[in-house]
CSV table of C-alpha atoms in Angstrom, one decimal:
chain,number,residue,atom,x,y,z
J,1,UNK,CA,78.7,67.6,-56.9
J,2,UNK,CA,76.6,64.5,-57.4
J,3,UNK,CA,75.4,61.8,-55.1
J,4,UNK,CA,78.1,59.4,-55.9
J,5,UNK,CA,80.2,61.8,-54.3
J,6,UNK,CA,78.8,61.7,-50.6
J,7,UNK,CA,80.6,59.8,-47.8
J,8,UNK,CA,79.2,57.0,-45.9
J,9,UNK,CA,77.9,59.3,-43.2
J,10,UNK,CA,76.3,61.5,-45.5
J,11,UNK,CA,74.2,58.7,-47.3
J,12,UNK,CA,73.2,57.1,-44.3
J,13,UNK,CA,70.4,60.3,-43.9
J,14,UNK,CA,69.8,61.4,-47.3
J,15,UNK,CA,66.9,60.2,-49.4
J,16,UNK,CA,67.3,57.6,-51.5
J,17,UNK,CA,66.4,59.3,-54.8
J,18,UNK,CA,69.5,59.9,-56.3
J,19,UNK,CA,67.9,61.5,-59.1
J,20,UNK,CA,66.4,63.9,-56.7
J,21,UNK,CA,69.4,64.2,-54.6
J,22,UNK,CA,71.4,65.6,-57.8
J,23,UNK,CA,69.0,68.1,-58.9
J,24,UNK,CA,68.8,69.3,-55.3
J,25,UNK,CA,73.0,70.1,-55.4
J,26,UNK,CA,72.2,71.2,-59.3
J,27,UNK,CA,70.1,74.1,-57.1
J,28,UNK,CA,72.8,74.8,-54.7
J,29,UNK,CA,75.8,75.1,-56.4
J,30,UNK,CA,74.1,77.4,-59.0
J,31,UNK,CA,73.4,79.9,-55.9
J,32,UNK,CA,77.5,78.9,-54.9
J,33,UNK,CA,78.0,80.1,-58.2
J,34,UNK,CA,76.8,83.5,-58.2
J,35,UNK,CA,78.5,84.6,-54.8
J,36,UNK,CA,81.7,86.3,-55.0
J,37,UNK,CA,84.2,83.7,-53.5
J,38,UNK,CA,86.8,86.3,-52.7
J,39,UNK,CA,85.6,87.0,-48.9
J,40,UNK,CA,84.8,82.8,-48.6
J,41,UNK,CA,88.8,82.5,-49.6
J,42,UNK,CA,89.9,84.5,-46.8
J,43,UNK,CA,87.6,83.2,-44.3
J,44,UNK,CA,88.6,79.8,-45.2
J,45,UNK,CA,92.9,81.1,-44.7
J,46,UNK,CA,91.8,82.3,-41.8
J,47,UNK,CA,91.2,79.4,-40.2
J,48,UNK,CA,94.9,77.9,-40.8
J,49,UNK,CA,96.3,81.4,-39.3
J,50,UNK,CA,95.3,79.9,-35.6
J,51,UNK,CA,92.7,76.9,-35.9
J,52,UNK,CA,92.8,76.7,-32.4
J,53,UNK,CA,91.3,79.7,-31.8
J,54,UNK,CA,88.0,79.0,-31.2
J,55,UNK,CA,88.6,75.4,-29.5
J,56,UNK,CA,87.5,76.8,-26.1
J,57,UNK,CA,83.8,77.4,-27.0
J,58,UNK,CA,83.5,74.5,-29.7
J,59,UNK,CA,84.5,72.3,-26.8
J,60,UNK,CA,82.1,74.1,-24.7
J,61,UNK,CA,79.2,73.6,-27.4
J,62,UNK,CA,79.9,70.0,-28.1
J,63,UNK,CA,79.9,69.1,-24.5
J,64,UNK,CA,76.1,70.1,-24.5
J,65,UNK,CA,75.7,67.0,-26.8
J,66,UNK,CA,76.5,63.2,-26.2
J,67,UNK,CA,77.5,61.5,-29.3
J,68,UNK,CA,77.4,57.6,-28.9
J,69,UNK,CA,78.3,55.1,-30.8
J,70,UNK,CA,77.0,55.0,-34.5
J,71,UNK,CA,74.9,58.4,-34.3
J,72,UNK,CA,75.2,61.3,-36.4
J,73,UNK,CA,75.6,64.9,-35.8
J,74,UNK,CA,74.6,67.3,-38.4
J,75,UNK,CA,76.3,70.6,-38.2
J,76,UNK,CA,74.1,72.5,-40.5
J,77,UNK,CA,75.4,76.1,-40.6
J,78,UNK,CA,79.0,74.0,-40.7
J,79,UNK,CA,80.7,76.0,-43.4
J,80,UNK,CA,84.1,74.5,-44.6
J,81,UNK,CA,83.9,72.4,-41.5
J,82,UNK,CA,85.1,74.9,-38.4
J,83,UNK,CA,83.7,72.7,-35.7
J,84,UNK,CA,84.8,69.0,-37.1
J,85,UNK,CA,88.2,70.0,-38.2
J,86,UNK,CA,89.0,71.4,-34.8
J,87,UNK,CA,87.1,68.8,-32.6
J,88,UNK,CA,89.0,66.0,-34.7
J,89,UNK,CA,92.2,67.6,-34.8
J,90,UNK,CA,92.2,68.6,-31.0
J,91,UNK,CA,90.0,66.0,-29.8
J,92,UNK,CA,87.8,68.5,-28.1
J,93,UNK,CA,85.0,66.1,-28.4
J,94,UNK,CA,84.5,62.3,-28.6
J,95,UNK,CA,83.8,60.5,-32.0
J,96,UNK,CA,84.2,63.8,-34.0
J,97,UNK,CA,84.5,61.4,-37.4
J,98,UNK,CA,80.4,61.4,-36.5
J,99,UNK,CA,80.0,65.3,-37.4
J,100,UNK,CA,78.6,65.6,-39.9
J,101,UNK,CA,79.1,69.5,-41.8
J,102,UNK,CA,76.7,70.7,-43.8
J,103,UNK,CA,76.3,74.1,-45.9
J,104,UNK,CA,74.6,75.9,-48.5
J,105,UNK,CA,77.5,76.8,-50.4
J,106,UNK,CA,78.6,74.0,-52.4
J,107,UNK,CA,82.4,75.6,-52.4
J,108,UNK,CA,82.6,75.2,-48.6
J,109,UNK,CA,82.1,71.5,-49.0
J,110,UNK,CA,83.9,70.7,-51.4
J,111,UNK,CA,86.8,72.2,-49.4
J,112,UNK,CA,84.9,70.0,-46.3
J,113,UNK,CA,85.6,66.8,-48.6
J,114,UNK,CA,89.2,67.5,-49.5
J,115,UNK,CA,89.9,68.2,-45.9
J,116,UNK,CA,88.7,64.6,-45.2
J,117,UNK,CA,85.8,65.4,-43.5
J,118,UNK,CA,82.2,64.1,-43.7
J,119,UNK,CA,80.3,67.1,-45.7
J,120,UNK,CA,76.9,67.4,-47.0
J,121,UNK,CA,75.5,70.1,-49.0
J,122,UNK,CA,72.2,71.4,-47.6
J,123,UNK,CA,70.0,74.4,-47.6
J,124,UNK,CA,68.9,74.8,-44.2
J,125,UNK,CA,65.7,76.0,-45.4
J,126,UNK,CA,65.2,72.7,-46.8
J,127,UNK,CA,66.2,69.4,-45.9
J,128,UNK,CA,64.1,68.2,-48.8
J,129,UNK,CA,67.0,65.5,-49.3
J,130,UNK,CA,67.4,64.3,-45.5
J,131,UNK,CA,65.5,61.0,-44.4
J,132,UNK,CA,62.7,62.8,-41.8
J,133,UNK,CA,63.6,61.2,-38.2
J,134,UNK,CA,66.8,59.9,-39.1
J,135,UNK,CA,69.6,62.0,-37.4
J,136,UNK,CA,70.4,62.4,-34.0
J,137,UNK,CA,71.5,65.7,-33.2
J,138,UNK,CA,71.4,68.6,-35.2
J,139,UNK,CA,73.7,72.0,-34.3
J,140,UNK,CA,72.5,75.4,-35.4
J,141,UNK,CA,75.5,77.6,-34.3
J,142,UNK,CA,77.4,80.5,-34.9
J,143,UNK,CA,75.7,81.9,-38.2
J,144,UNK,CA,72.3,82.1,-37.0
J,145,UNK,CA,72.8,85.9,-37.6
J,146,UNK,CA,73.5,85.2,-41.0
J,147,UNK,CA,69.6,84.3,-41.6
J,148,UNK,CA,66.7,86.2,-41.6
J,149,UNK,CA,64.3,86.2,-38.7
J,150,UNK,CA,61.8,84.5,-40.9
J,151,UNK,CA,64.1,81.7,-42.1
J,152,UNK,CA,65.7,80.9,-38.5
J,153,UNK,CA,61.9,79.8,-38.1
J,154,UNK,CA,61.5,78.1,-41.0
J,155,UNK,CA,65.4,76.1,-40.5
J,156,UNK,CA,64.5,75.2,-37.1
J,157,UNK,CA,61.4,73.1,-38.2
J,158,UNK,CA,63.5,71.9,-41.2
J,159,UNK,CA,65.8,70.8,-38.3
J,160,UNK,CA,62.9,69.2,-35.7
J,161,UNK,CA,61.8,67.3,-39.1
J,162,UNK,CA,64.9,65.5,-39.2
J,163,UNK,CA,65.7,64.4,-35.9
J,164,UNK,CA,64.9,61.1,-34.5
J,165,UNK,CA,62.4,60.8,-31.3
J,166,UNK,CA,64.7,62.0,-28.7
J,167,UNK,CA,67.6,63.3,-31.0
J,168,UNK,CA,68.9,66.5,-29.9
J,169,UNK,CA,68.6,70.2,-30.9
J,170,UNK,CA,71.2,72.8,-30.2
J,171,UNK,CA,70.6,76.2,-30.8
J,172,UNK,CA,73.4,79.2,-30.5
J,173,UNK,CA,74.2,82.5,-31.2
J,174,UNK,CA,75.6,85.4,-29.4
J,175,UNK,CA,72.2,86.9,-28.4
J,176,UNK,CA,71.7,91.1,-28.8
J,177,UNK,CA,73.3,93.0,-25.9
J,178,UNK,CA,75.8,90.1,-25.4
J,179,UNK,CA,79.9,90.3,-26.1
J,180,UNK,CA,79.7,88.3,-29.5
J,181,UNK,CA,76.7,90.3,-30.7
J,182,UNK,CA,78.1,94.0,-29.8
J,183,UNK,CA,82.0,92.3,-30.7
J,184,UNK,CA,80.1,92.2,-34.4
J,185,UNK,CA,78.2,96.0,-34.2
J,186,UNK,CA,81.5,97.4,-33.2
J,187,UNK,CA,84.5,95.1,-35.5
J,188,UNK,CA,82.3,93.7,-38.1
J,189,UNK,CA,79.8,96.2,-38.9
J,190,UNK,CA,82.0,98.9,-38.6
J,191,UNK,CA,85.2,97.8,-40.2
J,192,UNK,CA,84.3,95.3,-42.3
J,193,UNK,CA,83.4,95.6,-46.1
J,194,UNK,CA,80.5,93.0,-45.8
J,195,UNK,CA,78.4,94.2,-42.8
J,196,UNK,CA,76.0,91.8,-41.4
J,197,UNK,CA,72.3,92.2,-43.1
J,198,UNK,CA,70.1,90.8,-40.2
J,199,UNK,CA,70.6,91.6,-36.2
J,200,UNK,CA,71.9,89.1,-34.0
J,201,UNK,CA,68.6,87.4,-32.2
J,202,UNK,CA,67.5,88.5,-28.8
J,203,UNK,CA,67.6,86.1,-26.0
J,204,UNK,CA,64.3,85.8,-26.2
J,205,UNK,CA,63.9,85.1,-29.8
J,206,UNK,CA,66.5,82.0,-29.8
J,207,UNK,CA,63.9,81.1,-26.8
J,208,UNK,CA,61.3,81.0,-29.2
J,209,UNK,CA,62.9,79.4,-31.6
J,210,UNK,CA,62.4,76.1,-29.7
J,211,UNK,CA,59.1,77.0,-29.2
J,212,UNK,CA,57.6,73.8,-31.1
J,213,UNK,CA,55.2,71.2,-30.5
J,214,UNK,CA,57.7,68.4,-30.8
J,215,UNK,CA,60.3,69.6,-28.8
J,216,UNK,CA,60.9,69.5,-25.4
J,217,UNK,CA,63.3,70.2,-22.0
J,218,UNK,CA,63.8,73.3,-23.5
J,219,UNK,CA,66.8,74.8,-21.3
J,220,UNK,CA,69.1,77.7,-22.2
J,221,UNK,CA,73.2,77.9,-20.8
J,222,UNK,CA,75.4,80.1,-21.4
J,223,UNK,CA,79.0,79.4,-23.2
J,224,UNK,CA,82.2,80.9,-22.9
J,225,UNK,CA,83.5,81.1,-26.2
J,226,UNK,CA,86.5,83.2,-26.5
J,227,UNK,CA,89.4,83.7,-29.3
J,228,UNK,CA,92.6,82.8,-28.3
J,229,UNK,CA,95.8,83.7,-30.2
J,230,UNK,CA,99.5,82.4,-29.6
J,231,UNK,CA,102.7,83.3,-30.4
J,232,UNK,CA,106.6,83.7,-28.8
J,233,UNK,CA,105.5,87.4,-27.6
J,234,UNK,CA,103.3,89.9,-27.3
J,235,UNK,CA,103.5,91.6,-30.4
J,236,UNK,CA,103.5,88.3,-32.4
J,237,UNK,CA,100.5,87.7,-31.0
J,238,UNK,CA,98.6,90.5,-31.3
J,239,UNK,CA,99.8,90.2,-35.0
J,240,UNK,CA,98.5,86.9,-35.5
J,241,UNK,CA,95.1,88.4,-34.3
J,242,UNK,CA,95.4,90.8,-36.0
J,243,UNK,CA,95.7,88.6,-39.1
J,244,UNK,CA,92.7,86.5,-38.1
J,245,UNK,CA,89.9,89.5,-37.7
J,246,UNK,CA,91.5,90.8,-41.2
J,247,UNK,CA,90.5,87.7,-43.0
J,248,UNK,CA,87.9,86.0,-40.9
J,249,UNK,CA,85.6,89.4,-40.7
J,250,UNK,CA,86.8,90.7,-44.4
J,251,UNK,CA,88.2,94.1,-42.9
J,252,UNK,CA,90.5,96.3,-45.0
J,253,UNK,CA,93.9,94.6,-45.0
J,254,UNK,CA,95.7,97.5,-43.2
J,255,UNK,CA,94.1,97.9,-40.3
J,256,UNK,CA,96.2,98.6,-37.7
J,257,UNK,CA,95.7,96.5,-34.5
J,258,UNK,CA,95.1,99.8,-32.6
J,259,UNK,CA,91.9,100.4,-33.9
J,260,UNK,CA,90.3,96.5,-34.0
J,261,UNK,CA,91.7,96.8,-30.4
J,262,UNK,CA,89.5,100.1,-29.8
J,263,UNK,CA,86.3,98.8,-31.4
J,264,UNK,CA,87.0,95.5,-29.3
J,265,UNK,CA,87.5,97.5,-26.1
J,266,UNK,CA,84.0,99.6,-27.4
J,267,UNK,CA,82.3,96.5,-27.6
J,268,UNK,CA,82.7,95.6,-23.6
J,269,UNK,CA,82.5,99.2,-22.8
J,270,UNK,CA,78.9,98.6,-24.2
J,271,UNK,CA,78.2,95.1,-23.2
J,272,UNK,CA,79.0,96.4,-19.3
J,273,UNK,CA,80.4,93.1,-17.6
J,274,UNK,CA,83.6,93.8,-17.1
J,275,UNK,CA,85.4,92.1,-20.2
J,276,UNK,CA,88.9,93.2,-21.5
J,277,UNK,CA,91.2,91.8,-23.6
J,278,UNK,CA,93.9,90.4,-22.1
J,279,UNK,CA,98.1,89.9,-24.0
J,280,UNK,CA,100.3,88.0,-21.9
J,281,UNK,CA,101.6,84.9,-20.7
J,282,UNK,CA,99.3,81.9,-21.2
J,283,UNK,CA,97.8,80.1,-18.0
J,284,UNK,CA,98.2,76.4,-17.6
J,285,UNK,CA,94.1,76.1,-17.4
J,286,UNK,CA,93.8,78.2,-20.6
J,287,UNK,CA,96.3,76.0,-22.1
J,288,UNK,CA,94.6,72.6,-21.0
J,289,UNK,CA,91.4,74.3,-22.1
J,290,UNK,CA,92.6,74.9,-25.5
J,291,UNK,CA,94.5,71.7,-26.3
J,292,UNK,CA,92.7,69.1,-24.2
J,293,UNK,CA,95.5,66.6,-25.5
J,294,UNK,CA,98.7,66.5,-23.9
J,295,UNK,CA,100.8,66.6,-27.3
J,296,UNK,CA,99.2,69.8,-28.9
J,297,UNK,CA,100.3,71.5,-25.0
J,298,UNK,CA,103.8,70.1,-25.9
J,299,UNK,CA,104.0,72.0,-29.1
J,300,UNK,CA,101.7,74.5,-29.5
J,301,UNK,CA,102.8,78.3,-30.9
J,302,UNK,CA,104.3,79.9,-27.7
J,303,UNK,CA,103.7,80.9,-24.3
J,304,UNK,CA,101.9,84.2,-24.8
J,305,UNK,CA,98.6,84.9,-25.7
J,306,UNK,CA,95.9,87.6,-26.6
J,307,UNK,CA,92.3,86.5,-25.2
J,308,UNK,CA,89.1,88.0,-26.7
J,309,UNK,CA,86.4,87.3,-24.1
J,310,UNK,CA,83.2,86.1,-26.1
J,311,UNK,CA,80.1,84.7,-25.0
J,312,UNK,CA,77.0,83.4,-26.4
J,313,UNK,CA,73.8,82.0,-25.5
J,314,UNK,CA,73.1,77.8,-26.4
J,315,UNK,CA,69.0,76.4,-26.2
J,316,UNK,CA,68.8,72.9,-25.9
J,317,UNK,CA,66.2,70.9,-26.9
J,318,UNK,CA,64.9,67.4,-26.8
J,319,UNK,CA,62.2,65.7,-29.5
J,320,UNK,CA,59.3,64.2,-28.1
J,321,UNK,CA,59.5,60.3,-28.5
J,322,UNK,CA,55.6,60.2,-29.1
């Protein structure tokens, strides 16, 4: 991938250096390179098995942000482009052609790009190529787990680095002891054949993690961000989620739904707030939630569902204009 390749978005905060920019994607897709693309494959179909599942907390998290008019929002732990795709297909946010997804593994953008999306390679280690004080808000969600304590540091001052005076920071994870965090000890860990290599942060350590000079109304809110799955009945359903924790989490193809649905139900026995999954028929607020627009209610999968409570935690941040 070269420079010449970028969308307008994605040039309007990279360096000018094309030179520079090249070598810098030179770097990155060596590393794509060398990762077994298998598991990313799967993750990637996993998302066209129900890619409204998780529209309910992207909503959620994009609400935190307001996007106006000719600003940009970098999703830098975007992947193939989870949180555009489903905020422009289901208009779950405004002006989602201003999301910008970024990700260290060339692959995922590349898919990003065919999907139409606006994609940018980036380390988030190193926004070497990104303009300092050029982008609006920046969104570290979801995979915060995936990096180790020492480089969550070290991407969150990449992150401050890049945003305007004013722009935005948003911070989220499922924090330790919370439904998303023990919903990955018990399915992920457990059953999958890639276990996580770092903990999930504790509340306190995504605290700290806007714990920066430049930043400030640092506040922290909670988000309801469960998995839904659709289908004409029950067991359809809990087939199609079924389906999705097979190839999203890389567990062993024939897992029977019986045992996800035992780890699942050993995750909120050890969260302790009360949490179960729920299979049956789908409410009209959960619907609305789900598909904000009136046409995607009109012809969505079916009328039953399986809910998988999840919640995580979201730190906000605003950079000081001095």
């Amino acid at each position: 991938m070269k420079y010449s390749d970028l969308p307008p978005l994605a040039r309007r905060i990279v360096v000018s250096d094309q030179d520079a920019v090249d070598q810098y994607f030179e770097r990155l897709a060596e590393l794509s390179v060398n990762r077994d693309n298998h598991d990313d494959e799967e993750y990637v179909a996993s998302l066209s098995i129900a890619p409204y599942a998780k529209n309910i907390g992207i909503a959620n998290l994009l609400g935190l942000l307001e996007l106006r008019a000719g600003q940009v929002l970098v999703d830098v732990l975007g992947g193939a482009g989870q949180v555009a795709i489903a905020a422009r297909r289901f208009g779950l946010c405004g002006r989602p052609e201003q999301i910008l997804t970024a990700d260290e593994d060339v692959r995922h953008i590349v898919q990003a790009l065919q999907q139409q999306l606006a994609a940018l390679p980036l380390d988030p280690t190193d926004l070497c190529i990104v303009e300092p004080g050029i982008v609006d808000h920046v969104l570290v969600a979801h995979h915060v787990h995936h990096i180790s304590p020492d480089d969550r540091l070290v991407a969150i001052e990449q992150a401050v680095s890049a945003l305007r005076p004013r722009g935005t920071l948003v911070i989220y994870e499922g924090p330790r002891g919370s439904s998303t965090a023990h919903l990955s000890d018990t399915v992920v860990d457990e059953l999958s054949a890639i276990p996580h290599t770092f903990p999930h942060p504790t509340r306190d350590e995504l605290l700290r993690l806007a714990d920066h000079p430049l930043l400030r109304n640092v506040r922290a809110v909670v988000v309801e961000s469960p998995l839904v799955f659709l289908a004409h009945d029950e067991a359809e359903a809990q087939a199609t989620a079924l389906d999705y924790y097979i190839r999203h989490y890389s567990l062993h193809p024939d897992t029977p739904w019986a045992l996800l649905r035992g780890q699942i139900d050993e995750a909120y026995r050890r969260t302790g707030n009360g949490d179960e999954v729920y299979v049956g028929e789908l409410s009209e607020p959960i619907e609305q939630q789900v598909f904000p627009l009136s046409a995607d209610r009109a012809s969505h999968p079916g009328p039953v569902c399986v809910i998988v409570p999840r919640e995580g935690l979201a730190v906000i941040a605003t950079k000081s204009a001095d």
